[in-house]
PDB file of C-alpha atoms in Angstrom:
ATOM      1  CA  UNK A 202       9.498   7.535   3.937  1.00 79.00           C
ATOM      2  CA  UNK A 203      12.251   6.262   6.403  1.00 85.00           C
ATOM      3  CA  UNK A 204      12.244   3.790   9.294  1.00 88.00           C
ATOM      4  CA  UNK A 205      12.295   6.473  11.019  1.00 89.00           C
ATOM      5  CA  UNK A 206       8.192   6.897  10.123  1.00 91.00           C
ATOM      6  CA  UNK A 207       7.451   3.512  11.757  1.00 93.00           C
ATOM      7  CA  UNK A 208       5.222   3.341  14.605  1.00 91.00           C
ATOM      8  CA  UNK A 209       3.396   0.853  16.935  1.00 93.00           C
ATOM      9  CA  UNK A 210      -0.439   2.185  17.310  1.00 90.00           C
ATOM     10  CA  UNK A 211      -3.126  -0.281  18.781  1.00 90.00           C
ATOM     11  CA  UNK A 212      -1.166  -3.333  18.239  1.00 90.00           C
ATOM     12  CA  UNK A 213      -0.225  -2.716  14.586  1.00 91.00           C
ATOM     13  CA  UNK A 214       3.015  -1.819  13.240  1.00 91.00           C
ATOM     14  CA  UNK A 215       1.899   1.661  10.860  1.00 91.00           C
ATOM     15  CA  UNK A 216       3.897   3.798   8.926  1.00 91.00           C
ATOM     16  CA  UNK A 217       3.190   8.036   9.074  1.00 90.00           C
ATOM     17  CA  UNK A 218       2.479   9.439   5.945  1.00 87.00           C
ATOM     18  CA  UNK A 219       3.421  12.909   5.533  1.00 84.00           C
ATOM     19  CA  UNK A 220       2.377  15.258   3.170  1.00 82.00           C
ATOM     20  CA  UNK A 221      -0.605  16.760   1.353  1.00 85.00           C
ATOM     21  CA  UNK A 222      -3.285  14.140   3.337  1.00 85.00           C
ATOM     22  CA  UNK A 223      -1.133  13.367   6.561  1.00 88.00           C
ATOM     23  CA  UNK A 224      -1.823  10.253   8.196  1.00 88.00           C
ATOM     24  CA  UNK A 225      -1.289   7.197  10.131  1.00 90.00           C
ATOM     25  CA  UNK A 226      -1.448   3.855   7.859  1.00 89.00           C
ATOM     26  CA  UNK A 227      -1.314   0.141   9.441  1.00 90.00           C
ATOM     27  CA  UNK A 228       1.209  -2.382   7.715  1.00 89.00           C
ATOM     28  CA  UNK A 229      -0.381  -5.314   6.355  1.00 87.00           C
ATOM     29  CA  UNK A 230       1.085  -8.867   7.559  1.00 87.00           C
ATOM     30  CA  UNK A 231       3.584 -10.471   6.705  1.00 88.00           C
ATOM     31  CA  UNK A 232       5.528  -7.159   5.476  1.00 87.00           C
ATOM     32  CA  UNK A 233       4.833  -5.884   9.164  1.00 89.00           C
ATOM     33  CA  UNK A 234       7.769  -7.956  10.017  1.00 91.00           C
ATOM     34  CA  UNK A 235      10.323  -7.344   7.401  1.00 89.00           C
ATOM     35  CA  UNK A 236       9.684  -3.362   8.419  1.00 90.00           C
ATOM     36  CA  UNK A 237      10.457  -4.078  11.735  1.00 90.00           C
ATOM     37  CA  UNK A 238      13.707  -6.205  10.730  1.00 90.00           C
ATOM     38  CA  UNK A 239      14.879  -3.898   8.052  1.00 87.00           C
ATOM     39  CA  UNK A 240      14.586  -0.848  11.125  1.00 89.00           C
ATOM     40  CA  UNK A 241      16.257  -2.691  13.577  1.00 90.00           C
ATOM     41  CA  UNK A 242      19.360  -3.690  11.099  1.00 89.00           C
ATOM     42  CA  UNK A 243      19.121  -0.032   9.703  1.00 85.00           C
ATOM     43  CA  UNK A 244      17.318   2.718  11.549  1.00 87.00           C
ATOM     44  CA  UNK A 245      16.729   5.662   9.386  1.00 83.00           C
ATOM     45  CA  UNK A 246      16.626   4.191   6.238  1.00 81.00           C
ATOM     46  CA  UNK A 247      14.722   5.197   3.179  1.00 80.00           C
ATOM     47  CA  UNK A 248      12.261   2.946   2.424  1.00 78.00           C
ATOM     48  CA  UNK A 249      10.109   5.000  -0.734  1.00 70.00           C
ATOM     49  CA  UNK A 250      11.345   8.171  -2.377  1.00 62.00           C
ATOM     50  CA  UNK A 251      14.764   9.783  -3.072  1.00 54.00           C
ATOM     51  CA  UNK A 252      17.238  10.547   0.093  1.00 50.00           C
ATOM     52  CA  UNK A 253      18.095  14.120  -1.303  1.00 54.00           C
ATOM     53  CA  UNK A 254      21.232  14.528   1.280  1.00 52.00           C
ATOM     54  CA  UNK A 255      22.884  11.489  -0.376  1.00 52.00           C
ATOM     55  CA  UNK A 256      20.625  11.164  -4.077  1.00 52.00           C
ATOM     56  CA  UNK A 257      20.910   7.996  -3.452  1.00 54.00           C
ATOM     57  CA  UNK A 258      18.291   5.622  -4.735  1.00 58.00           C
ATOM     58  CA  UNK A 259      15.580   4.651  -2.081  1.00 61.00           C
ATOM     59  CA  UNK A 260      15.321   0.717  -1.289  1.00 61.00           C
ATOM     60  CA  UNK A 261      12.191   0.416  -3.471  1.00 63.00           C
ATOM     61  CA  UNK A 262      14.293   1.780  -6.539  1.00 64.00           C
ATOM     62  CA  UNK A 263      17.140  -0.588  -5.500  1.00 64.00           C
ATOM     63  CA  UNK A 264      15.073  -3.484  -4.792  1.00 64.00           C
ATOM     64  CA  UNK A 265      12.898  -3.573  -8.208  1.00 64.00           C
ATOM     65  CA  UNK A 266      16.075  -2.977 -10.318  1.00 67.00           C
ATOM     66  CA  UNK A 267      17.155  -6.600  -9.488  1.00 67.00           C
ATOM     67  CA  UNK A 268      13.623  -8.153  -9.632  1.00 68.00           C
ATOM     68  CA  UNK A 269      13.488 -10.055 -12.688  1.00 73.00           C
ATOM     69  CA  UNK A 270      10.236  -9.063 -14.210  1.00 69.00           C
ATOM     70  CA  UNK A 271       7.803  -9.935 -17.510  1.00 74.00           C
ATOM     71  CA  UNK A 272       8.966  -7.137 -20.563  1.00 77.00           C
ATOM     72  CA  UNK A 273       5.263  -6.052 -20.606  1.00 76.00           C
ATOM     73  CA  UNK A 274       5.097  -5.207 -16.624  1.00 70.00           C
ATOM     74  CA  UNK A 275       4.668  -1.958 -16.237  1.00 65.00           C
ATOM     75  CA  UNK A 276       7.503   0.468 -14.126  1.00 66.00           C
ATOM     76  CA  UNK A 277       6.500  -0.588 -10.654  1.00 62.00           C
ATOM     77  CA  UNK A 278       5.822   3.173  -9.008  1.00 62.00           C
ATOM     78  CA  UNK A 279       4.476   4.038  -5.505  1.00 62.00           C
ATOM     79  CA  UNK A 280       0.792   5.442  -6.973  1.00 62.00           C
ATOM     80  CA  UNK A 281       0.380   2.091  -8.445  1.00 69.00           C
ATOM     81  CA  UNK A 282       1.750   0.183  -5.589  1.00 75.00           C
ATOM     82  CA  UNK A 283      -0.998   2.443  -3.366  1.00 79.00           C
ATOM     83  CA  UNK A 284      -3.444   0.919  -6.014  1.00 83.00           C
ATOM     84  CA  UNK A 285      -2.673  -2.571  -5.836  1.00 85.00           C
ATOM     85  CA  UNK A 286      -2.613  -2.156  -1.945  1.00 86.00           C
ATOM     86  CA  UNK A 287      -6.457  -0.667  -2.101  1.00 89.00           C
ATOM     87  CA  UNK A 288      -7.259  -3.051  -4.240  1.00 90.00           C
ATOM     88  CA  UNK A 289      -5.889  -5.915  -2.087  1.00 89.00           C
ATOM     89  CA  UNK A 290      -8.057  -4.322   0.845  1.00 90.00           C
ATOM     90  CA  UNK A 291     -11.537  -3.915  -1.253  1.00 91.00           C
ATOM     91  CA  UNK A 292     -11.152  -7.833  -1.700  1.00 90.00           C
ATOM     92  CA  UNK A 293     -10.876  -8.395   1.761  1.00 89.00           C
ATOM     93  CA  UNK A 294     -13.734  -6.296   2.344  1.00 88.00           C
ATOM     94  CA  UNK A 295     -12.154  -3.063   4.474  1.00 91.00           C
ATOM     95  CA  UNK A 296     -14.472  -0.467   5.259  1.00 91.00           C
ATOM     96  CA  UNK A 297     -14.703   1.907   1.860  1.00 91.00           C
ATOM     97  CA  UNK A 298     -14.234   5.207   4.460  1.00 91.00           C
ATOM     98  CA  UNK A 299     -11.549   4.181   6.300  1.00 91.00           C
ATOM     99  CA  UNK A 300      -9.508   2.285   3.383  1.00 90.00           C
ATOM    100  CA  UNK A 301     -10.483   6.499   1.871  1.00 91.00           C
ATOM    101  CA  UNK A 302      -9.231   7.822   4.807  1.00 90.00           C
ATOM    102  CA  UNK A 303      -5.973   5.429   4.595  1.00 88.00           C
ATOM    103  CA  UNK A 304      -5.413   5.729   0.943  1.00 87.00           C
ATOM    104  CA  UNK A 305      -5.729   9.724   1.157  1.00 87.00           C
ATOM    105  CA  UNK A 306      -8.252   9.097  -1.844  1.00 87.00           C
ATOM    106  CA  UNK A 307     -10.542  12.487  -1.775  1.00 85.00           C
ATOM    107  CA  UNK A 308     -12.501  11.564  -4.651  1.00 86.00           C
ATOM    108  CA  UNK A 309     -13.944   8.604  -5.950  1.00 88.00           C
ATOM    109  CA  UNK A 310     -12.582   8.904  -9.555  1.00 88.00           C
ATOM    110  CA  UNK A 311      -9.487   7.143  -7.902  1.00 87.00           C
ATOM    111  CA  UNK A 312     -12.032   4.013  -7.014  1.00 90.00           C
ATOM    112  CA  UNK A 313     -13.101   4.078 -10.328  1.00 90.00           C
ATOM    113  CA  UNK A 314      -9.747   3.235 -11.951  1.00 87.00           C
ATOM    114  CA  UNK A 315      -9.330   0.737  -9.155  1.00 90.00           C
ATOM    115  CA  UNK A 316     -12.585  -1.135 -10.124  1.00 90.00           C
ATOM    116  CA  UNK A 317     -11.619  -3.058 -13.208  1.00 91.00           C
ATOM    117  CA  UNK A 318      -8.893  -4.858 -11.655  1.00 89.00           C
ATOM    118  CA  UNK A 319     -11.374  -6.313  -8.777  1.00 91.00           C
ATOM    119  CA  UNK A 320     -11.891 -10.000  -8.903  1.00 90.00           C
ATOM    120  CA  UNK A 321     -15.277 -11.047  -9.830  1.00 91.00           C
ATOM    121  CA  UNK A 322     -17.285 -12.185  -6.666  1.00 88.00           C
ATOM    122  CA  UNK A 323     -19.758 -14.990  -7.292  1.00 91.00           C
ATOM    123  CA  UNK A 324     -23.528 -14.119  -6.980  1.00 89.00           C
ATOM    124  CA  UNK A 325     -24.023 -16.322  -4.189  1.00 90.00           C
ATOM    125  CA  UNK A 326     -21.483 -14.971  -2.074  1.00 88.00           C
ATOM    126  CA  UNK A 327     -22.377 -11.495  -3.149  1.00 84.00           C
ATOM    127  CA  UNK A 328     -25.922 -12.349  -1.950  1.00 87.00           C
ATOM    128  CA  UNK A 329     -25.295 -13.652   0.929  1.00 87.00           C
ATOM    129  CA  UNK A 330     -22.812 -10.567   2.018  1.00 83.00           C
ATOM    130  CA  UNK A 331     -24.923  -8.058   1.425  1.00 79.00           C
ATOM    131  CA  UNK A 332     -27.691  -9.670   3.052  1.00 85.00           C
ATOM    132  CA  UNK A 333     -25.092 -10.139   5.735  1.00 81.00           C
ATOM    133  CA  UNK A 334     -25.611 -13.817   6.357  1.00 74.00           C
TER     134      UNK A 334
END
């Protein structure tokens, strides 16, 4: 993925996936802007995955090798990023399709493995959501 997969659609700054699942995928706020300043002070970039003309490291790779982080983190990858990010977006309660549709999840084994890392909802707000009060 490059700068050069940013787009503006309906108001929201999105990135295209390519790919298996193609798609369209809206940037969450605040990293919206620091997209739009990282393309303007280098259009074309890498963002995620390997540039194979120059095997360069993409600026996730670079980025995370100077992030000081705990010995037991785990490698920070994009498939767990794309977790975190689903996760993030159950929590705020985005529609299970779409965030599907998004995510390019086609099965619901990959909400399974999601699940555990939820944060617990209280009963009364649970209650009172799903009676949608």
């Amino acid at each position: 993925m490059s700068t050069g997969d940013l787009i503006e659609l309906h108001g929201c700054l999105c990135v295209r996936a390519s790919g298996k699942h193609p798609r369209i995928v809206p940037i969450t706020a605040p990293h919206d802007e620091t997209l739009r300043r990282i393309a303007a002070a280098d259009p074309g970039s890498t963002l995620l995955g390997m540039d194979p003309s120059s095997w360069t490291r993409s600026r996730l790779d670079r980025i995370t090798q100077r992030v000081a982080l705990p010995a037991d983190c785990p490698r920070i990858v994009t498939h767990r990023l794309r977790s975190t990010w689903v996760r993030v977006h159950l929590e705020h309660q985005v529609d299970l399709g779409g965030l599907a549709r998004m995510a390019a999840v086609t099965s619901g084994k990959f909400f399974e493995n999601v699940i555990p890392y939820l944060r617990p909802v209280a009963d009364d707000e649970l209650f009172a959501t799903m009676a949608r009060q």
